[in-house]
Structure formats: structure tokens, C-alpha cells
Amino acid sequence: MSSTTNSPTHHTSTIGAIGAPSRRNTELALLIFAVAIPVFAYANVGLAIDNRVPSGLLSYGLGLGLLAGVAHLVVRKFAPYADPLLLPLATLLNGLGLVVIWRLDQSKLLQAIGQAGDKAPNQLMYTAMGIALFVVALIFLKDHRVLQRYTYISMVAALVLLLLPLVPGLGLPVYGAKIWIHVGSFSIQPGEFAKIVLAVFFAGYLMVKRDALALASRRFMGLYLPRGRDLGPILVVWVISILILVFETDLGTSLLFFGMFVIMLYVATERTSWIVFGLLMSAVGAVGVASFEPHVHQRVQAWLNPMNEYKLSRSGAPGMHSEQLQQALWAFGSGGTLGSGLGQGHSDLIRFAANSDFILATFGEELGLAGIMAILLIYGLIVERGVRTALAARDPFGKLLAIGLSGAFALQVFVVSGGVMGLIPLTGMTMPFLAYGGSSVIANWALIGVLIRISDTARRPAPAPASNPDAEMTQVVRP
Amino acid sequence: MSELTLTVMRLGFLAVLWLFVIVAVQVIRSDLFGTRVTQRGARRDAGRPQQAARQAAPPQQRGQQAGGRQRRNAPTKLVVTEGTLTGTTVALQGQTITLGRAHDSTIVLDDDYASSRHARIYPDRDGQWIVEDLGSTNGTYLDRSRLTTPTPIPLGAPIRIGKTVIELRK
């Protein structure tokens, strides 16, 4: 205790190492909870709409439980030290999304315009495919550092994925935004997969270049100004994201692409100036494109004046006018603090895309502010676990990859929820896990799989040091 | 279905959803592992029996490892006497202590003059504590001499790493 008496002004503390527990049982308990909540919600919807517990309750609960169980067993076997929260949080969001999609399937209004009816079974199938990809990622990706080898291949792959919707015959504009490709009867949103591949490229690239980007700089007015030639990469990425905005007319993909790069650049170099540059460049780009590109301009107008847009749409004015945003805002408003209760809202009045882009409005109306806050917190927790994984990761590539993936996830949640709530112009992206759509669910399960792989590596206790043969006890052999 | 049941289910569902969030946050809280920092001083009396028990145990263990030979004057703790971590103690329990800027070090040095894996302190077979420089840029100093080989640490001798000084005490 002499240290305490010697220096009373300093803090005194004892540090002892604690081994990392594997926490798989915690994950299992949380997972059971995360499956039980959607089952409760399912029963609640059935009781509210049909006055009886829905007949599909057992099969639905078993389906979700089985998928979650498989995922848990694979994590237990192949990533025993992984973060215990990522899987349950993703499962809960996916389950809640399934319930609300099923709830919108019951709407006569949506059935009449072919927007609902059989979406929930499809979504369950997509979930199964997503979990399958998650399992494959965990089994075949033994070490995330393998991805480092494919830095430039991922760059090419990401560019191809991003440009696919522009190929004539393959890409098809869906209500203005060209972010879909059609293969046979399937339609895929390649941007969802591109974000994972891009994170791999940015991580591999920045890991090599970060010293040049961080150290060679001049200080000017409290900011570190990078050298002109080091601005190259950020300019290239900026130009590509502007091109996406111009040719695919989708603000979301563009923002996601550029925002992820700026986040990773900041994390790699610790220079605030990159964030300042990034914000300036995206503001300039967005304003510039919004004034020239009609589709983007129309989205911005709808964002600034949703009520006006609603009136134009109702009065049948020429041009593309959408009443969705105003409908969504009304849905949020009528939900109030505690919501109208599952199955008792009227968010199906949004009609088009009520179960995909605008699914958050249904949550807002039926669960209210309290429910939306909980859901956004669950998203926040996923991002927090991703950032935590990045902090704990020992290799710079893993750090950057984890930050990139969780940053992209966070940006996507922000862009979609901000768009639906009228904070920023609406985009064509979907809420991860909640919204109806195969690409989104599958890609986000893969993203969670990669994060779980990195967190397993990061949290795995260091192997015991190899015993030194010289230090072994010498045996004396006597005759 | 009666209005009342639906209201109860509505509020119950929100409660369950929030309960999940709270449980998840609790899991995060219990998940903060790495190094356990026990603050003393404010509740020194409460902490003392535990501390005594912890410090009493190791010499026996070490004694057994060293073939029953009990060392006198064996240090029981490592104390940081200068630098930003002044006042920090680490109980010596036969484990290797790593020092450096790397965040997985036992003592994480926030010091521009320290390397990420700067030095380590470990017991040899006899329970004698040894300090070894791990190829650091600015060197590790025992008293006034720069370390070139693993060196036994006398009780109370200052080990200097950048601006941080540590010593072993009984």
C-alpha cells in the first residue's frame, strides 16, 4: 500500500489480466429471447386482425428458431470466441421484419395492387438463404486476413457490381433509380453486395497507404492539409460516387459508397481534415447533381415539400409525384408515443413499397416512438459491436474491415430511416434485415458473418507461449 | 378480441422489446474484459482482505513451481512511480507482464517514447523476476544502464521506459 500513501494525489489502481470467456451460452439465451419476441409479435398481429392466434404461428416460430439455431451451432463450432450479441440482434431484427411483412400481407389494400399477399414466405426463404451464406462465410473464411490477398480483385468486383445496373438489358430502372438488375425472374440489387466487397478493397488499400496519407501533410488553420497527390484516391472515389448519382440516380448508393470511404480514411489516418474534405465534397456533389439531374431534383423537391407533392400526386398532375413520403410522415405521426398496436395501424395506405423502403413507417405507426427508438437502438448496438470488434482486432486490416462494414451498415440505416422520416431526401435503399427484399437480407447476413469472423479472431485469447526446451528440467541419470 | 387485451399486448410488446435492449446492454457491460482495474483508495478497507488474500497466494504457487524453494524478499507487486500511470500497481502472480503502447499489453503506456511492444517482465524458474527489452526503439533502462540482455530485477530498482518508471516492491 506504500504507493497509496506516497502519492495520494494520483489515482491508485490494480491491474490484473482476465481471460476472455467464450460467451456462447449468453448468445444462446439472447437468441432464444430474440426468437420469442417475434413469435409474440406474430400472435399479437393475428389476434388484432383476425381475433385468433394465426395458424402459421408454430411453423413460423419453428422456422425462425431453426435458422437461428443452425447459425448458433455454426458459430459455436467455427467461431467460438465471437461476439455474443451480433447474431441475436440480427435475428431479432430479421424476425420483426418477417412479422411486419406478414402483417402487411394481410392488408386487402396492398393485396389489391399486388404489393402483398405472399411476401412473408418469400422473405423467410431469403432469410434461409442469408443464413446459408452466413454459415458458408464462417466455415470457409477461416481467417479474415485471407481477404487481404484479394484487395484489387475486390476493387474490380465492386466496380462491376456497381456498374451492372447500367448494362443495357440487364439493369432496369425501377421507379427512377437504376439500382436493380434482372436475371431471369430474379431481380437483384448489386449495391448491397458491393458494400461488403468495397469494404475489403478499402481496408486492403488504406492499410498499405495510410502512412503516406497520414504523415505527409502541412498544418494550416488547425487542419492537416494532405498533399495534392495524396488527394488522388479520395478524388477518384468522389468522381465514381458522383457518376453513380448521375447515371443510377440513386443518392443512397452514392452516399454509402463515398461515406464508407471517408469513414475508413479517417480511421486509417486519424486526420480530421479528411472528414472536412469529405463533407465538403459530398455537399458540393449532391447540390450540383440535384440541380441538374431531374430524378434527383424531384426527390429533393419531394423531401422539401412532401405535402405539396402529395397534393400534386392526388390531383393527377403530370410528372412523377409520390405521395409516399407524406403518407409515411402521417403514419409516424398517428403512431404517437406508444403506437397503435401491431396490426392496428393504417400504414398500408402508403401502398407502393410499404413493406420494403417504407417498412419503418409501419413500425413507427404500430409501435410508436418507443418502438422505433428500441429498433434504432438495436441497430446502434450492432454498429457498436462492429466498432468494438474493430477496437479489439489486432491486425490493421481487420480493424479497417470491421470499421468499414459497421460504418456502411450505420450509414445505410441512417440513409433509409432519415429518408423515410424526412430528414434527408429519400433513396432507393432498404432497411437492413427489416425490409422485404432478397439482396438486402442475404448481403447483410453475409456482413454479419464477416464481422463475427473478425470478432472471433479479435477476442480469441492469445495462444500460450511455446515452452522453451532449454528451460526444461534436466534429468540426471545415475548408473 | 377485447380492447383491453390488445392494449395490454401492445404495451407488453414494447416492454419486452425494451427489456431485450436492456439485457443486450447488460451483456455488453459484462463483456468488457481485458484488464481488470480495481480502484482503491476510496474503499480501501473493503478491498484490503481480498487484496491480502490475492497477494498471499502467489508466493506459495511460485514456491511449488521452483521445487519447494521459497524465496525470501520475493516482490509481490509492480508499482508505477513516474509517468502518467503513477500509482498503478500490478500484483505479481507468476504471469508475464508486458509493457508497451499496444492495447493488449498488461500495462498500456501512453508515451511517445515507448514502443508498441516495449519490454516484458517475467519470472524465471527460480521465481526471480527478469526484465527483457523487446527490441524497443528508445530502450529500457534499469537504474542508469540500458538493457541489452534479460536482466534480473533487484527489489526497488527503477526501470525506466520513456517517461514511465516502474519498480518491484514487496
XYZ file of C-alpha atoms in Angstrom, chain A residues 134-296:
163
model
C -23.577 -16.594 -43.194
C -22.768 -20.254 -42.485
C -20.683 -20.572 -45.643
C -18.784 -17.396 -44.767
C -17.980 -18.695 -41.292
C -16.948 -22.168 -42.456
C -14.822 -21.174 -45.444
C -13.396 -17.916 -44.176
C -11.113 -19.314 -41.507
C -9.204 -16.082 -41.152
C -10.374 -12.714 -42.375
C -6.819 -11.762 -43.314
C -7.146 -14.060 -46.337
C -9.355 -11.344 -47.836
C -6.349 -9.051 -47.872
C -4.988 -11.018 -50.823
C -7.958 -10.016 -52.932
C -7.630 -6.255 -52.472
C -7.512 -5.288 -56.124
C -9.727 -8.149 -57.282
C -12.353 -6.784 -54.886
C -11.922 -3.341 -56.387
C -12.713 -4.701 -59.825
C -15.564 -6.838 -58.472
C -17.068 -3.880 -56.618
C -16.893 -1.649 -59.679
C -18.501 -4.356 -61.787
C -21.258 -4.803 -59.199
C -21.854 -1.068 -59.036
C -21.915 -0.686 -62.818
C -24.060 -3.775 -63.582
C -27.363 -1.879 -63.334
C -26.174 0.390 -66.145
C -25.662 -2.505 -68.587
C -28.478 -2.290 -71.146
C -30.847 -5.232 -70.962
C -29.618 -6.284 -67.553
C -30.343 -3.219 -65.499
C -33.843 -1.862 -65.379
C -34.896 1.437 -63.879
C -37.350 0.745 -61.060
C -39.303 3.959 -60.490
C -36.421 6.173 -61.497
C -33.486 4.644 -59.680
C -31.338 2.271 -61.709
C -30.009 0.068 -58.948
C -31.568 -3.237 -59.939
C -30.517 -5.953 -62.335
C -32.826 -8.643 -63.649
C -31.597 -12.165 -64.202
C -34.425 -14.378 -65.410
C -37.259 -13.855 -62.961
C -34.955 -12.667 -60.182
C -34.124 -9.077 -59.512
C -31.001 -8.314 -57.558
C -29.726 -5.108 -56.029
C -25.967 -5.486 -56.592
C -25.166 -2.420 -54.499
C -25.964 -4.379 -51.358
C -23.221 -6.885 -52.120
C -20.892 -4.201 -53.411
C -20.678 -2.621 -49.968
C -19.026 -5.723 -48.483
C -16.613 -6.138 -51.379
C -15.792 -2.425 -51.278
C -15.019 -2.585 -47.576
C -12.478 -5.335 -48.355
C -10.856 -3.185 -51.048
C -10.747 -0.009 -48.960
C -9.331 -1.894 -45.977
C -6.586 -3.525 -48.021
C -5.757 -0.312 -49.871
C -5.748 2.022 -46.872
C -3.705 -0.393 -44.785
C -0.881 -0.033 -47.286
C -1.269 3.673 -47.992
C -2.242 5.057 -44.629
C 1.190 6.247 -43.586
C 1.603 8.290 -46.749
C -1.871 9.728 -46.299
C -1.431 10.447 -42.607
C 2.104 11.765 -42.303
C 2.830 13.775 -45.430
C 0.764 16.847 -44.676
C 1.038 20.513 -43.831
C -0.720 22.160 -40.958
C -2.996 25.029 -41.837
C -5.551 26.673 -39.528
C -5.642 23.679 -37.194
C -6.198 21.246 -40.042
C -3.691 18.904 -41.582
C -3.849 19.504 -45.289
C -2.850 16.460 -47.297
C -0.522 16.857 -50.236
C -2.112 17.316 -53.620
C -1.081 13.941 -54.955
C -2.446 12.182 -51.876
C -5.836 13.640 -52.673
C -5.914 11.285 -55.682
C -7.786 8.358 -54.150
C -10.458 10.464 -52.465
C -10.979 12.363 -55.727
C -11.324 9.123 -57.683
C -13.847 7.712 -55.213
C -15.705 11.027 -55.231
C -15.916 11.071 -59.016
C -17.167 7.481 -59.078
C -19.828 8.215 -56.487
C -20.916 11.299 -58.427
C -21.112 9.150 -61.555
C -23.298 6.678 -59.676
C -25.507 9.547 -58.618
C -25.775 10.847 -62.181
C -26.237 7.574 -64.029
C -28.029 5.406 -61.491
C -29.772 8.415 -59.954
C -29.598 6.861 -56.545
C -28.498 9.064 -53.697
C -28.282 6.170 -51.220
C -25.719 4.045 -53.042
C -23.637 7.116 -53.780
C -23.708 8.339 -50.195
C -22.973 4.866 -48.837
C -20.050 4.395 -51.191
C -18.432 7.767 -50.513
C -19.292 7.892 -46.791
C -17.753 4.489 -46.163
C -14.532 5.604 -47.841
C -14.332 8.796 -45.780
C -15.000 6.893 -42.534
C -12.294 4.356 -43.314
C -9.881 7.081 -44.421
C -10.429 8.896 -41.146
C -9.938 5.757 -39.094
C -6.816 4.797 -41.041
C -5.124 8.197 -40.826
C -6.611 9.850 -37.687
C -6.817 13.096 -39.655
C -9.962 15.162 -39.111
C -9.225 17.035 -42.328
C -10.442 14.057 -44.360
C -13.873 14.322 -42.751
C -13.980 18.045 -43.536
C -12.935 17.387 -47.130
C -15.403 14.519 -47.413
C -18.326 16.551 -46.137
C -17.458 19.487 -48.399
C -17.059 17.264 -51.438
C -20.283 15.351 -50.839
C -22.172 18.591 -50.265
C -20.806 20.085 -53.480
C -21.534 16.875 -55.395
C -25.047 16.435 -54.029
C -26.055 20.040 -54.642
C -24.526 20.014 -58.114
C -26.233 16.810 -59.193
C -29.541 17.766 -57.571
C -29.729 20.885 -59.696
C -29.052 19.112 -62.994
C -30.424 15.576 -62.758
C -34.257 15.625 -62.951
C -34.905 12.450 -60.933
C -32.670 13.553 -58.076
